[in-house]
Short mmCIF file of C-alpha atoms in Angstrom, two decimals:
data_model
loop_
_atom_site.label_atom_id
_atom_site.label_comp_id
_atom_site.label_asym_id
_atom_site.label_seq_id
_atom_site.Cartn_x
_atom_site.Cartn_y
_atom_site.Cartn_z
CA MET A 51 -13.04 -28.05 -17.54
CA THR A 52 -16.26 -27.84 -14.98
CA THR A 53 -18.85 -25.30 -14.97
CA HIS A 54 -20.17 -23.71 -12.40
CA LYS A 55 -23.02 -21.49 -11.11
CA LYS A 56 -21.34 -18.65 -8.80
CA GLY A 57 -18.50 -17.08 -10.35
CA ILE A 58 -14.96 -19.04 -9.56
CA VAL A 59 -12.92 -17.55 -7.42
CA LEU A 60 -9.02 -17.25 -6.54
CA VAL A 61 -7.18 -16.07 -3.46
CA THR A 62 -4.33 -15.20 -2.81
CA GLY A 63 -2.44 -15.61 0.89
CA ALA A 64 -5.37 -18.00 2.06
CA SER A 65 -2.99 -19.91 4.23
CA GLY A 66 -3.24 -16.92 6.68
CA GLY A 67 -5.84 -14.57 8.85
CA ILE A 68 -7.33 -12.88 5.93
CA GLY A 69 -7.00 -15.21 3.77
CA ARG A 70 -8.23 -17.62 4.33
CA ALA A 71 -11.37 -16.04 6.31
CA THR A 72 -12.02 -14.90 2.96
CA ALA A 73 -11.84 -18.21 1.51
CA GLU A 74 -13.74 -19.49 4.21
CA THR A 75 -16.91 -16.78 3.88
CA PHE A 76 -17.06 -17.49 -0.53
CA ALA A 77 -17.22 -21.32 -0.31
CA LEU A 78 -19.51 -21.43 2.24
CA ALA A 79 -21.99 -18.45 -0.58
CA GLY A 80 -21.47 -21.20 -2.55
CA HIS A 81 -18.28 -19.77 -4.97
CA PRO A 82 -15.73 -22.60 -5.37
CA VAL A 83 -12.42 -21.48 -4.26
CA VAL A 84 -8.88 -21.74 -4.80
CA LEU A 85 -6.94 -21.13 -1.79
CA HIS A 86 -3.58 -20.08 -2.83
CA TYR A 87 -0.26 -20.19 -0.69
CA TYR A 88 3.35 -20.09 -0.55
CA SER A 89 4.89 -22.10 2.23
CA GLY A 90 2.39 -22.74 4.38
CA LYS A 91 1.16 -25.79 2.52
CA GLU A 92 -0.50 -27.80 6.03
CA ARG A 93 -2.36 -24.58 6.83
CA ALA A 94 -3.86 -24.29 2.96
CA GLU A 95 -5.17 -28.05 3.06
CA ALA A 96 -6.82 -28.15 6.31
CA ALA A 97 -8.45 -25.30 5.36
CA ALA A 98 -9.25 -26.79 1.87
CA GLN A 99 -10.06 -30.78 3.53
CA ALA A 100 -12.73 -28.76 6.05
CA LEU A 101 -14.19 -26.63 3.56
CA SER A 102 -15.32 -29.97 1.47
CA GLY A 103 -16.42 -31.26 4.71
CA GLN A 104 -19.01 -28.61 4.68
CA GLY A 105 -20.10 -29.60 1.04
CA CYS A 106 -17.80 -26.61 -0.37
CA THR A 107 -15.79 -26.79 -3.22
CA VAL A 108 -12.41 -26.09 -3.44
CA MET A 109 -9.02 -26.90 -4.60
CA THR A 110 -5.40 -25.46 -3.02
CA GLN A 111 -2.46 -24.32 -6.01
CA GLN A 112 1.43 -23.32 -4.31
CA ALA A 113 3.28 -20.53 -6.67
CA ASP A 114 5.87 -18.35 -5.63
CA LEU A 115 3.59 -15.21 -6.35
CA ARG A 116 7.57 -13.26 -7.20
CA ASP A 117 7.67 -14.88 -10.06
CA SER A 118 5.35 -14.10 -13.04
CA VAL A 119 6.16 -17.64 -14.93
CA GLN A 120 5.03 -19.43 -11.58
CA VAL A 121 1.93 -16.92 -11.78
CA GLN A 122 1.11 -17.73 -14.77
CA GLN A 123 0.89 -21.45 -14.89
CA MET A 124 -1.51 -21.43 -11.66
CA ILE A 125 -4.13 -19.81 -13.74
CA GLN A 126 -2.62 -21.74 -16.87
CA ARG A 127 -4.07 -24.73 -14.34
CA ILE A 128 -7.02 -23.49 -12.55
CA GLU A 129 -8.68 -22.49 -15.89
CA GLN A 130 -8.25 -26.03 -17.10
CA THR A 131 -9.55 -27.56 -14.53
CA TRP A 132 -12.86 -25.65 -13.54
CA GLY A 133 -12.35 -22.42 -16.35
CA PRO A 134 -11.39 -19.10 -15.66
CA VAL A 135 -10.98 -16.64 -12.32
CA ASP A 136 -14.03 -14.59 -12.26
CA ILE A 137 -13.36 -13.23 -9.65
CA LEU A 138 -9.36 -13.01 -7.71
CA VAL A 139 -8.23 -11.60 -4.68
CA ASN A 140 -5.03 -10.14 -3.90
CA ASN A 141 -4.42 -10.76 -0.74
CA ALA A 142 -1.34 -12.24 0.22
CA GLY A 143 1.39 -10.09 1.79
CA VAL A 144 4.63 -10.37 3.99
CA ALA A 145 5.16 -7.79 7.10
CA GLN A 146 7.73 -6.69 8.56
CA GLN A 147 9.07 -3.84 11.83
CA LYS A 148 12.27 -2.16 10.49
CA LEU A 149 14.18 1.10 11.22
CA PHE A 150 14.50 3.09 7.47
CA THR A 151 17.50 2.94 7.94
CA ASP A 152 18.86 -0.61 8.79
CA LEU A 153 16.50 -1.26 5.86
CA THR A 154 18.52 -3.10 3.18
CA ASP A 155 18.28 -3.43 0.06
CA ALA A 156 16.55 -7.40 -0.16
CA ASP A 157 14.68 -6.20 2.15
CA TRP A 158 12.98 -3.16 -0.12
CA ARG A 159 12.05 -5.12 -2.64
CA ASP A 160 10.94 -8.59 -1.43
CA MET A 161 8.20 -6.26 0.41
CA PHE A 162 7.04 -5.20 -2.49
CA ALA A 163 7.84 -8.31 -5.45
CA VAL A 164 5.30 -9.88 -2.66
CA HIS A 165 2.39 -6.47 -2.55
CA VAL A 166 3.13 -5.12 -5.46
CA ASP A 167 4.97 -7.47 -8.39
CA GLY A 168 2.89 -10.17 -6.92
CA ALA A 169 -0.88 -8.63 -7.56
CA PHE A 170 0.22 -7.36 -10.81
CA TYR A 171 1.02 -11.06 -11.93
CA CYS A 172 -2.38 -12.07 -10.49
CA ALA A 173 -4.01 -9.80 -12.54
CA ARG A 174 -2.36 -9.73 -15.45
CA ALA A 175 -3.20 -13.78 -16.46
CA VAL A 176 -7.04 -13.49 -15.37
CA LEU A 177 -7.95 -10.02 -17.36
CA PRO A 178 -7.93 -11.55 -20.52
CA ALA A 179 -10.66 -14.08 -19.44
CA MET A 180 -12.01 -11.10 -17.30
CA ILE A 181 -12.53 -8.79 -20.75
CA HIS A 182 -13.39 -11.50 -22.60
CA GLN A 183 -16.37 -12.59 -20.77
CA LYS A 184 -17.18 -8.76 -20.36
CA GLN A 185 -16.53 -9.26 -16.84
CA GLY A 186 -14.35 -9.81 -13.51
CA CYS A 187 -13.42 -8.84 -9.99
CA ILE A 188 -11.28 -8.08 -8.62
CA VAL A 189 -10.18 -6.66 -4.91
CA ASN A 190 -7.10 -5.92 -3.62
CA VAL A 191 -5.94 -5.62 0.36
CA SER A 192 -4.15 -3.06 1.21
CA SER A 193 -3.43 -1.49 4.79
CA MET A 194 -4.64 1.85 6.65
CA TRP A 195 -0.54 2.56 6.66
CA GLY A 196 -0.18 2.29 3.00
CA GLN A 197 -3.01 5.79 3.69
CA THR A 198 -1.11 6.49 6.48
CA GLY A 199 2.25 5.57 6.85
CA GLY A 200 3.03 3.29 9.58
CA SER A 201 6.80 4.07 11.33
CA CYS A 202 9.41 1.48 11.48
CA GLU A 203 7.42 0.38 7.98
CA VAL A 204 8.26 2.58 5.44
CA HIS A 205 8.75 -0.12 3.44
CA TYR A 206 5.95 -1.50 3.73
CA SER A 207 3.49 1.39 4.10
CA ALA A 208 5.01 2.38 0.14
CA ALA A 209 4.44 -1.21 -1.54
CA LYS A 210 0.22 -0.77 0.18
CA GLY A 211 0.03 2.39 -1.13
CA ALA A 212 1.62 1.58 -4.98
CA LEU A 213 -1.19 -0.83 -4.33
CA GLN A 214 -3.78 1.04 -4.15
CA ALA A 215 -2.69 3.90 -6.29
CA MET A 216 -2.93 0.00 -8.56
CA THR A 217 -6.92 0.23 -8.15
CA LYS A 218 -7.64 3.03 -8.96
CA ALA A 219 -5.44 3.36 -12.67
CA LEU A 220 -6.35 -0.44 -13.18
CA ALA A 221 -10.39 -0.26 -12.70
CA LYS A 222 -10.55 3.13 -14.97
CA GLU A 223 -8.56 0.90 -17.33
CA VAL A 224 -11.27 -2.14 -17.27
CA GLY A 225 -14.53 -0.44 -16.21
CA PRO A 226 -15.55 0.07 -20.04
CA SER A 227 -14.83 -4.48 -19.58
CA GLY A 228 -17.35 -4.03 -16.85
CA ILE A 229 -14.97 -5.55 -14.65
CA ARG A 230 -14.69 -3.79 -11.42
CA VAL A 231 -11.10 -3.26 -9.06
CA ASN A 232 -11.13 -1.70 -5.30
CA CYS A 233 -9.07 -1.92 -2.00
CA VAL A 234 -9.31 -2.56 0.55
CA ALA A 235 -7.38 -0.92 3.88
CA PRO A 236 -7.24 -3.58 7.03
CA GLY A 237 -6.58 -2.05 9.97
CA VAL A 238 -5.63 -3.27 12.42
CA ILE A 239 -6.38 -7.54 12.87
CA VAL A 240 -6.25 -9.68 15.02
CA THR A 241 -4.27 -12.68 12.88
CA GLU A 242 -0.59 -14.62 13.77
CA MET A 243 1.16 -12.17 11.50
CA ASN A 244 -0.07 -9.04 13.87
CA THR A 245 0.42 -11.59 17.44
CA ARG A 246 4.01 -12.49 16.19
CA MET A 247 4.48 -8.30 15.32
CA PHE A 248 2.82 -6.91 18.55
CA ASP A 249 3.12 -8.34 22.20
CA ALA A 250 -0.76 -8.14 24.25
CA GLU A 251 0.87 -4.78 25.20
CA THR A 252 0.94 -2.20 22.22
CA LEU A 253 -1.90 -4.64 21.21
CA ASP A 254 -4.01 -3.38 24.12
CA GLY A 255 -2.71 0.50 22.92
CA LEU A 256 -3.61 0.34 19.11
CA ARG A 257 -7.33 -1.02 20.89
CA GLU A 258 -7.57 1.66 22.74
CA GLU A 259 -6.22 3.74 19.40
CA THR A 260 -9.31 2.81 18.00
CA PRO A 261 -12.67 4.77 18.13
CA LEU A 262 -14.87 1.85 18.01
CA GLU A 263 -11.83 0.30 21.28
CA LYS A 264 -11.53 -3.05 19.49
CA LEU A 265 -9.53 -4.80 17.05
CA GLY A 266 -10.76 -5.86 13.97
CA THR A 267 -11.34 -9.67 13.36
CA PRO A 268 -10.71 -11.99 9.58
CA GLU A 269 -13.96 -11.87 9.47
CA ASP A 270 -14.81 -8.43 9.52
CA VAL A 271 -12.80 -7.79 5.93
CA ALA A 272 -13.66 -10.98 4.58
CA ARG A 273 -16.64 -9.94 4.78
CA MET A 274 -15.73 -6.59 3.38
CA ILE A 275 -14.54 -8.54 0.54
CA TYR A 276 -17.60 -10.59 0.26
CA PHE A 277 -19.60 -7.53 -0.67
CA LEU A 278 -17.38 -6.10 -2.49
CA SER A 279 -17.56 -8.75 -5.15
CA THR A 280 -21.42 -9.06 -5.34
CA ALA A 281 -24.26 -7.02 -7.75
CA GLU A 282 -25.18 -5.07 -4.56
CA ALA A 283 -22.16 -3.30 -5.13
CA GLY A 284 -22.12 -3.30 -8.76
CA PHE A 285 -21.31 0.23 -8.79
CA ILE A 286 -18.77 0.45 -6.54
CA THR A 287 -14.85 -0.10 -8.73
CA GLY A 288 -11.93 1.99 -8.11
CA GLN A 289 -13.09 2.44 -4.51
CA ILE A 290 -10.07 2.67 -1.89
CA ILE A 291 -12.14 1.04 1.49
CA GLY A 292 -11.19 1.14 5.14
CA VAL A 293 -11.99 -1.41 7.29
CA ASN A 294 -10.75 -0.59 10.48
CA GLY A 295 -12.67 0.68 13.48
CA GLY A 296 -12.43 4.61 12.72
CA MET A 297 -8.44 4.26 13.35
CA VAL A 298 -8.41 6.55 9.91
CA ILE A 299 -10.62 9.15 8.93
#
């Protein structure tokens, strides 16, 4: 097991836009970072290789976050290699637009399995070590639709809303152990997932609806996640913080 001066970070869904930017932000700041992926092996390994080339300490880990056994095994591998996870970023997610009446049981269950079950399994796996150490930080990545609701994204909105409620409840429970739990709720961020879901005209419309008249970048979200992990945010816990250009006020 290697001893590190800066806290060990696990970023789930690190092969995507926000996840990759978050992993890069922590790694370039000197943290050992685990880039988790489910199916994006090539993207995750390419990101890790690029960061290693810049002198960063990184590794990749594959797991289906819908499976509690796989999550537990992933955390065990990390602990055996580097030590306990100090900072958990529950970022992994999926998106789907569909009329409510067209949603299948599988659509609904899978949305909650990835966003809610996955965050629950990861937090449950890392918390024993955090509680033992009397310190730790968890940041959940939700969405503004978890605050306002999104038409044709009811299952996504419901799952993201559940993640926000879990953030608040868990923050109260583990606060006495010196562990902070917060949630970032991004607005419209220019990621591969969003560019697949929305055409250029729709994105332009969303840009016009945003008070700052621009869309966010993955780095905008990553910087907030990083800030919430630092000593400067030491008195912030149980909060839902919007990174949305003023779309939700």
